Structures are given as C-alpha cells and as structure tokens.
Amino acid sequence: MRTQTLLVVLLVVSAGCLSGVPAPGAGDGAATGDSSGPTAGTPTDGVRVTVTEVVDGDTIKVAYPNGTRETVRLLGVDTPEVHAENTPEEFDGIPDTDAGARCLRQAGENASAYASDRLAGKTVTLVFDERADKRGYYGRLLAYVYVGNESFNYALLRDGHARIYESTFTERERYERAASAAREDRRGLWSCIDNTGGTVGTATEGPLAVGEVHADAAGNDHENLNDEYVTFRNTGDTELDLSGWTVSDDGGHSYTFPTGTTLPPGAELTLRTGSGTDTESEVYWDADGAVWNNGGDTITVRNANGTVVLRHSY
C-alpha cells in the first residue's frame, strides 16, 4: 500500500511541471492536448486567451475571457530588440560591430512581423511551467504560447527568430536542439553571423540570386496563389541545371524543380505558388495554400545534394 501511495505522489508531481495556472481572477478556460506529453510540443493544460497586441517578437498582450488583461513574455526565448539597442555578443557568433547591431535590429523587426502574422487577434493557449517563475522582473507573465497544438516559442527558435533565454524551464533541452539547428543552418537572425553588410538577407554560395519576392498577393493570398511568387536570377556566366534543387520556407513547405529545369546566364525564373503549365521562364509550386509570409520569411534553396546554395530573408 505504501508503494502504491508513493507512486501516485510521484505521478502527481511529475504531471505538474507544465500547467495552465491562470492569472488572478482569470477565470476558466483550460485546453487539453494529446497524450504525447509536454516535451512533444503539445499543451497538456492551459488557459485560453485572446492576443490583443503584439509588442515584439517575444512579448504579447492578452485578454482573458472575463476581461482581465496581462502582458506575457514568451518563456525560454529571446528575440532581437526593436525598442532598444541590441548587444550582438549576446547572440553567439554574431560580430560585436555596428553591422552586427544593424543586422540584429532588422532581425528583430522580422521576428515582430512573424509574431504579428501568427498571433495578432488570435485565440491562443498559455501554458505555465512549474520549473520557471510565473512572472518575470517587470511583472509580466512567463508562459509558453500555443497556437492550436504548436508551441509558438518553439517555432521562433526553429525558424531562427530567437535565441535561448538563459533560464530554467522544462522544455530547455528540446529548445536548445532547435536553436542549434537554426544557427547551424544560418536561418533568420543567424544569417547575421556571416553577413558583414548589416542586413538580414542573402547568404549565397553560388550565382543563383533572388530577384523579386511578391509575398502579398492581391486580395486573399490563399485565393490568388499565382500572384504570390519568387523570381530567381542566374548572375553567373554559365547555365545552371536546377534539376532536383529544392526551395523551402521557414514553415517547412518545400518545392522541387523538375528534371530538366535550367536557367541560362542572366535569365530569370519565376516560381509561382499556384498551378499552371511550366515554361522556360515560369514554374508552378502547385501548393494548396499560400506559402510566403507577408510579414517576413526566409527562402532557402538547396542543390540536388542538399547543400544550401542560397538563403534570402525578407
């Protein structure tokens, strides 16, 4: 009997690491996820709130169903500043120079746009971590923010919009892996490591370049897919064989150029998101929805061997 009691106590304690404890007076609004557990990136318990304002990439203002309002600092992540000066040395490998600071400021603006695109006006779930403080230094709530079953905190790291914030929290190991992969691949803010020009933009190892990004199609993006497109240009002196090369975005969408696709020197090739018949100057993704985020995204091109030959953030 004593063994059974101890087992129950251990289960209760371990289940309490992530919880949806609301702010005082917040009222009910719990949400449940699947049985894969918090480290799989799904909320096991939380509080439903509405995002009333996106302050920047890692800070939002929310309203509870009963009208209570709070400011939430996303737990475990830190995006570059847009309302203050950045310190490049806080971001591993980014040069502590004026160019590094300028690059981080633009990365911060991109992170803010990324957050606005995904969170502004949305109903989200706040999940609190028993291993972390409930409030930070400025009195803001510290929480994981879930959109559906996706952790937005994790997405910021995965897509290179944030670094790990030095603190204790349950998801730290998983988050460190995501941040390390983004840094290695030079996604988002991490392109600032190699970019001495001071802008988050093109990182390229060959003659392929982005000529134009038209992310905001006329009207509803999802209903006008062929007005969303990216144009590539061959800036080299020899023809490029794009057979098997891939184009991807920050969200994991991927397109593969068909066998026989070539790009002569000085020529341009437009990749449209919708459907159509491929020509020498236009190819079609045949996607079922918009791909490129209006608020900022990263275009990554890999050759047939999987090597990154072009990365362009806008």
Short mmCIF file of C-alpha atoms in Angstrom, two decimals:
data_model
loop_
_atom_site.label_atom_id
_atom_site.label_comp_id
_atom_site.label_asym_id
_atom_site.label_seq_id
_atom_site.Cartn_x
_atom_site.Cartn_y
_atom_site.Cartn_z
CA MET A 1 0.00 0.00 0.00
CA ARG A 2 2.87 2.38 0.87
CA THR A 3 4.43 1.68 -2.58
CA GLN A 4 1.16 2.48 -4.36
CA THR A 5 0.79 5.73 -2.43
CA LEU A 6 4.34 6.78 -3.30
CA LEU A 7 3.72 6.02 -6.98
CA VAL A 8 0.62 8.21 -7.02
CA VAL A 9 2.52 11.08 -5.40
CA LEU A 10 5.33 10.82 -7.96
CA LEU A 11 2.86 10.84 -10.84
CA VAL A 12 1.10 13.92 -9.49
CA VAL A 13 4.38 15.78 -9.02
CA SER A 14 5.70 14.92 -12.49
CA ALA A 15 2.41 15.92 -14.12
CA GLY A 16 2.59 19.36 -12.52
CA CYS A 17 5.67 20.64 -14.40
CA LEU A 18 3.56 22.27 -17.09
CA SER A 19 0.27 23.77 -16.07
CA GLY A 20 -2.31 26.29 -17.11
CA VAL A 21 -2.49 28.21 -13.86
CA PRO A 22 -4.28 31.46 -14.79
CA ALA A 23 -3.52 34.92 -13.54
CA PRO A 24 -5.53 36.03 -10.51
CA GLY A 25 -9.19 36.39 -11.49
CA ALA A 26 -8.59 34.94 -14.94
CA GLY A 27 -11.48 32.50 -14.82
CA ASP A 28 -11.82 29.14 -16.52
CA GLY A 29 -10.55 28.30 -19.97
CA ALA A 30 -8.48 25.13 -19.91
CA ALA A 31 -7.38 23.33 -23.04
CA THR A 32 -6.08 19.81 -23.35
CA GLY A 33 -3.72 18.21 -25.85
CA ASP A 34 -2.87 14.65 -26.82
CA SER A 35 -1.13 12.08 -24.65
CA SER A 36 2.34 12.59 -26.11
CA GLY A 37 3.40 14.84 -23.21
CA PRO A 38 4.75 18.37 -22.93
CA THR A 39 8.16 17.58 -24.41
CA ALA A 40 6.45 16.57 -27.65
CA GLY A 41 5.29 20.17 -28.03
CA THR A 42 1.60 19.88 -27.21
CA PRO A 43 -0.22 21.64 -24.37
CA THR A 44 -1.42 19.27 -21.63
CA ASP A 45 -3.28 22.00 -19.76
CA GLY A 46 -3.63 25.69 -20.38
CA VAL A 47 -5.62 28.90 -20.32
CA ARG A 48 -7.32 30.27 -23.42
CA VAL A 49 -6.76 33.98 -24.05
CA THR A 50 -7.02 36.43 -26.94
CA VAL A 51 -3.95 38.28 -28.18
CA THR A 52 -4.78 41.98 -28.15
CA GLU A 53 -1.36 43.32 -29.13
CA VAL A 54 1.99 42.02 -30.32
CA VAL A 55 4.63 44.18 -28.61
CA ASP A 56 7.57 42.49 -30.33
CA GLY A 57 8.75 39.00 -31.25
CA ASP A 58 8.69 37.62 -27.71
CA THR A 59 6.15 39.80 -25.87
CA ILE A 60 2.39 39.99 -26.30
CA LYS A 61 -0.62 41.48 -24.52
CA VAL A 62 -3.62 39.26 -23.91
CA ALA A 63 -7.17 39.37 -22.58
CA TYR A 64 -8.83 36.60 -20.58
CA PRO A 65 -12.50 35.75 -21.22
CA ASN A 66 -13.54 37.69 -18.11
CA GLY A 67 -11.77 40.86 -19.29
CA THR A 68 -8.58 40.54 -17.24
CA ARG A 69 -5.60 41.80 -19.24
CA GLU A 70 -1.96 40.77 -18.93
CA THR A 71 1.37 41.19 -20.65
CA VAL A 72 3.05 37.87 -21.49
CA ARG A 73 6.78 37.33 -22.02
CA LEU A 74 7.33 34.12 -24.00
CA LEU A 75 9.20 31.66 -21.80
CA GLY A 76 12.67 30.45 -22.77
CA VAL A 77 13.20 32.57 -25.89
CA ASP A 78 14.68 35.96 -26.68
CA THR A 79 14.22 37.79 -29.98
CA PRO A 80 16.38 40.76 -31.01
CA GLU A 81 15.24 44.15 -29.70
CA VAL A 82 13.24 46.62 -31.75
CA HIS A 83 12.55 49.18 -29.00
CA ALA A 84 16.10 49.26 -27.59
CA GLU A 85 19.68 48.69 -28.71
CA ASN A 86 20.89 45.13 -29.27
CA THR A 87 24.07 43.68 -27.82
CA PRO A 88 25.49 41.39 -30.54
CA GLU A 89 27.72 39.49 -28.12
CA GLU A 90 24.57 38.03 -26.54
CA PHE A 91 23.95 36.17 -29.81
CA ASP A 92 26.63 33.52 -30.26
CA GLY A 93 28.85 34.19 -33.26
CA ILE A 94 27.32 37.49 -34.38
CA PRO A 95 30.09 40.12 -34.63
CA ASP A 96 30.02 42.87 -31.99
CA THR A 97 30.08 45.61 -34.61
CA ASP A 98 27.75 48.29 -35.94
CA ALA A 99 26.91 45.95 -38.81
CA GLY A 100 26.07 43.18 -36.34
CA ALA A 101 23.80 45.51 -34.37
CA ARG A 102 22.07 46.72 -37.54
CA CYS A 103 21.54 43.17 -38.68
CA LEU A 104 20.02 42.21 -35.33
CA ARG A 105 17.68 45.22 -35.40
CA GLN A 106 16.33 44.07 -38.76
CA ALA A 107 16.09 40.51 -37.43
CA GLY A 108 14.07 41.86 -34.50
CA GLU A 109 11.71 43.61 -36.88
CA ASN A 110 11.35 40.37 -38.84
CA ALA A 111 10.58 38.49 -35.61
CA SER A 112 7.94 41.07 -34.68
CA ALA A 113 6.32 40.75 -38.09
CA TYR A 114 6.47 36.95 -37.78
CA ALA A 115 4.70 37.16 -34.41
CA SER A 116 2.09 39.62 -35.66
CA ASP A 117 1.29 37.41 -38.64
CA ARG A 118 0.68 34.38 -36.42
CA LEU A 119 -0.65 35.80 -33.16
CA ALA A 120 -2.36 39.17 -33.61
CA GLY A 121 -6.07 38.86 -32.78
CA LYS A 122 -5.82 35.08 -32.37
CA THR A 123 -7.10 32.93 -29.52
CA VAL A 124 -4.11 31.10 -28.07
CA THR A 125 -3.33 28.88 -25.09
CA LEU A 126 -0.99 29.95 -22.30
CA VAL A 127 0.84 27.10 -20.57
CA PHE A 128 2.86 27.81 -17.43
CA ASP A 129 5.92 25.87 -16.30
CA GLU A 130 6.29 24.84 -12.65
CA ARG A 131 10.08 24.88 -13.07
CA ALA A 132 10.04 28.55 -14.03
CA ASP A 133 8.87 31.69 -12.29
CA LYS A 134 5.27 32.66 -13.05
CA ARG A 135 6.30 36.29 -13.54
CA GLY A 136 9.45 38.00 -14.71
CA TYR A 137 11.37 41.01 -13.44
CA TYR A 138 8.88 43.51 -14.88
CA GLY A 139 5.83 41.65 -13.57
CA ARG A 140 5.00 40.08 -16.92
CA LEU A 141 3.61 36.54 -17.07
CA LEU A 142 6.13 33.96 -18.29
CA ALA A 143 4.47 31.29 -20.44
CA TYR A 144 4.56 29.00 -23.43
CA VAL A 145 2.15 30.26 -26.10
CA TYR A 146 0.38 27.64 -28.19
CA VAL A 147 -1.47 28.25 -31.44
CA GLY A 148 -3.54 25.10 -31.73
CA ASN A 149 -1.10 22.34 -30.82
CA GLU A 150 2.02 24.22 -31.96
CA SER A 151 4.30 25.95 -29.49
CA PHE A 152 5.00 29.43 -30.84
CA ASN A 153 8.01 29.71 -28.52
CA TYR A 154 9.50 26.65 -30.21
CA ALA A 155 8.63 27.95 -33.69
CA LEU A 156 10.60 31.14 -33.02
CA LEU A 157 13.72 29.09 -32.29
CA ARG A 158 13.15 26.61 -35.10
CA ASP A 159 12.80 29.35 -37.70
CA GLY A 160 15.76 31.35 -36.42
CA HIS A 161 13.87 34.31 -34.98
CA ALA A 162 15.12 33.89 -31.40
CA ARG A 163 17.91 32.62 -29.18
CA ILE A 164 17.57 30.58 -26.00
CA TYR A 165 16.97 32.76 -22.95
CA GLU A 166 19.25 31.80 -20.08
CA SER A 167 16.78 30.50 -17.52
CA THR A 168 15.40 27.25 -16.11
CA PHE A 169 12.39 25.68 -17.83
CA THR A 170 11.14 22.20 -18.70
CA GLU A 171 11.47 22.48 -22.48
CA ARG A 172 15.08 23.70 -22.42
CA GLU A 173 16.76 20.61 -23.94
CA ARG A 174 14.33 20.42 -26.87
CA TYR A 175 14.58 24.16 -27.43
CA GLU A 176 18.38 24.05 -27.43
CA ARG A 177 18.32 21.46 -30.21
CA ALA A 178 16.02 23.65 -32.32
CA ALA A 179 18.13 26.77 -31.74
CA SER A 180 21.34 24.90 -32.56
CA ALA A 181 19.92 23.59 -35.84
CA ALA A 182 18.72 27.07 -36.86
CA ARG A 183 22.13 28.57 -36.06
CA GLU A 184 23.98 25.87 -37.98
CA ASP A 185 21.73 26.44 -40.98
CA ARG A 186 22.03 30.24 -40.60
CA ARG A 187 18.26 30.71 -40.52
CA GLY A 188 16.74 34.06 -39.62
CA LEU A 189 18.85 36.15 -37.23
CA TRP A 190 21.74 33.67 -37.50
CA SER A 191 22.45 34.87 -41.04
CA CYS A 192 23.94 37.88 -39.22
CA ILE A 193 26.94 35.68 -38.31
CA ASP A 194 28.28 35.72 -41.87
CA ASN A 195 26.66 38.90 -43.15
CA THR A 196 29.02 41.87 -42.69
CA GLY A 197 26.73 44.18 -44.65
CA GLY A 198 24.48 44.67 -41.65
CA THR A 199 21.27 43.31 -43.15
CA VAL A 200 19.38 40.06 -42.75
CA GLY A 201 19.23 38.95 -46.32
CA THR A 202 21.01 36.94 -48.93
CA ALA A 203 23.58 34.37 -47.97
CA THR A 204 24.70 32.59 -51.11
CA GLU A 205 27.38 30.19 -52.25
CA GLY A 206 26.80 30.49 -55.99
CA PRO A 207 25.42 32.56 -58.86
CA LEU A 208 21.74 31.96 -58.04
CA ALA A 209 20.11 35.08 -56.58
CA VAL A 210 16.61 36.23 -55.63
CA GLY A 211 15.39 38.92 -57.98
CA GLU A 212 11.94 39.64 -56.53
CA VAL A 213 9.71 38.38 -53.73
CA HIS A 214 5.98 39.02 -54.17
CA ALA A 215 4.58 37.54 -50.95
CA ASP A 216 1.41 39.63 -50.68
CA ALA A 217 -0.91 38.60 -53.49
CA ALA A 218 -3.81 40.83 -54.47
CA GLY A 219 -6.87 40.11 -52.33
CA ASN A 220 -6.86 36.92 -50.30
CA ASP A 221 -3.46 35.25 -50.66
CA HIS A 222 -4.98 31.75 -50.46
CA GLU A 223 -7.40 32.54 -53.29
CA ASN A 224 -4.84 34.14 -55.61
CA LEU A 225 -1.90 31.76 -55.39
CA ASN A 226 -0.36 32.62 -58.73
CA ASP A 227 0.08 36.24 -57.68
CA GLU A 228 2.37 35.01 -54.90
CA TYR A 229 5.78 34.30 -56.36
CA VAL A 230 9.56 34.42 -56.09
CA THR A 231 11.81 35.25 -59.04
CA PHE A 232 15.30 33.76 -59.25
CA ARG A 233 18.14 35.11 -61.39
CA ASN A 234 21.32 33.48 -62.70
CA THR A 235 24.05 36.07 -62.11
CA GLY A 236 26.79 33.76 -63.37
CA ASP A 237 28.36 33.12 -66.77
CA THR A 238 27.23 29.52 -67.23
CA GLU A 239 23.87 27.78 -67.38
CA LEU A 240 22.50 26.43 -64.09
CA ASP A 241 20.91 22.98 -64.06
CA LEU A 242 18.26 23.22 -61.32
CA SER A 243 17.08 19.61 -61.65
CA GLY A 244 16.27 18.28 -58.16
CA TRP A 245 17.05 21.56 -56.41
CA THR A 246 14.60 22.50 -53.65
CA VAL A 247 13.07 25.75 -52.45
CA SER A 248 11.73 25.94 -48.88
CA ASP A 249 10.35 28.49 -46.44
CA ASP A 250 10.59 28.88 -42.66
CA GLY A 251 7.40 26.87 -42.19
CA GLY A 252 8.67 23.63 -43.72
CA HIS A 253 6.99 23.92 -47.15
CA SER A 254 9.20 22.60 -49.95
CA TYR A 255 9.19 22.65 -53.75
CA THR A 256 11.48 20.61 -56.04
CA PHE A 257 12.45 21.85 -59.50
CA PRO A 258 11.58 19.20 -62.14
CA THR A 259 14.27 17.32 -64.02
CA GLY A 260 15.46 19.36 -67.00
CA THR A 261 14.87 22.78 -65.40
CA THR A 262 17.71 25.09 -66.44
CA LEU A 263 18.49 28.78 -66.05
CA PRO A 264 20.74 30.42 -68.66
CA PRO A 265 23.21 33.19 -67.68
CA GLY A 266 21.41 36.46 -66.94
CA ALA A 267 17.98 34.82 -67.19
CA GLU A 268 15.18 34.84 -64.61
CA LEU A 269 12.83 32.08 -63.49
CA THR A 270 9.62 32.79 -61.57
CA LEU A 271 8.27 30.23 -59.10
CA ARG A 272 4.53 30.80 -58.63
CA THR A 273 2.76 29.23 -55.65
CA GLY A 274 -0.32 28.10 -57.56
CA SER A 275 -0.90 25.78 -60.50
CA GLY A 276 -0.15 26.07 -64.21
CA THR A 277 1.96 24.75 -67.05
CA ASP A 278 5.71 25.10 -66.56
CA THR A 279 7.61 27.13 -69.17
CA GLU A 280 11.23 28.25 -69.57
CA SER A 281 10.53 31.37 -67.52
CA GLU A 282 7.84 30.20 -65.07
CA VAL A 283 7.30 27.12 -62.91
CA TYR A 284 4.41 26.31 -60.57
CA TRP A 285 4.55 25.01 -56.99
CA ASP A 286 1.03 23.52 -57.16
CA ALA A 287 0.56 24.31 -53.44
CA ASP A 288 -2.90 24.17 -51.86
CA GLY A 289 -2.39 27.40 -49.91
CA ALA A 290 -0.18 30.48 -49.63
CA VAL A 291 3.47 29.75 -48.76
CA TRP A 292 5.35 33.01 -48.28
CA ASN A 293 4.53 35.03 -45.16
CA ASN A 294 3.62 38.63 -45.82
CA GLY A 295 5.33 39.70 -42.59
CA GLY A 296 8.70 38.16 -43.44
CA ASP A 297 10.12 34.75 -44.28
CA THR A 298 13.32 33.02 -45.40
CA ILE A 299 13.80 31.50 -48.86
CA THR A 300 16.28 28.61 -48.76
CA VAL A 301 17.50 26.87 -51.91
CA ARG A 302 19.42 23.59 -51.77
CA ASN A 303 21.04 21.80 -54.69
CA ALA A 304 20.36 18.16 -55.54
CA ASN A 305 22.95 17.08 -52.95
CA GLY A 306 21.18 19.00 -50.18
CA THR A 307 23.79 21.76 -49.90
CA VAL A 308 22.44 25.26 -49.24
CA VAL A 309 23.26 27.46 -52.23
CA LEU A 310 21.04 30.43 -51.44
CA ARG A 311 19.32 31.85 -48.40
CA HIS A 312 17.34 35.09 -48.61
CA SER A 313 15.35 36.64 -45.74
CA TYR A 314 12.89 39.46 -46.34
#
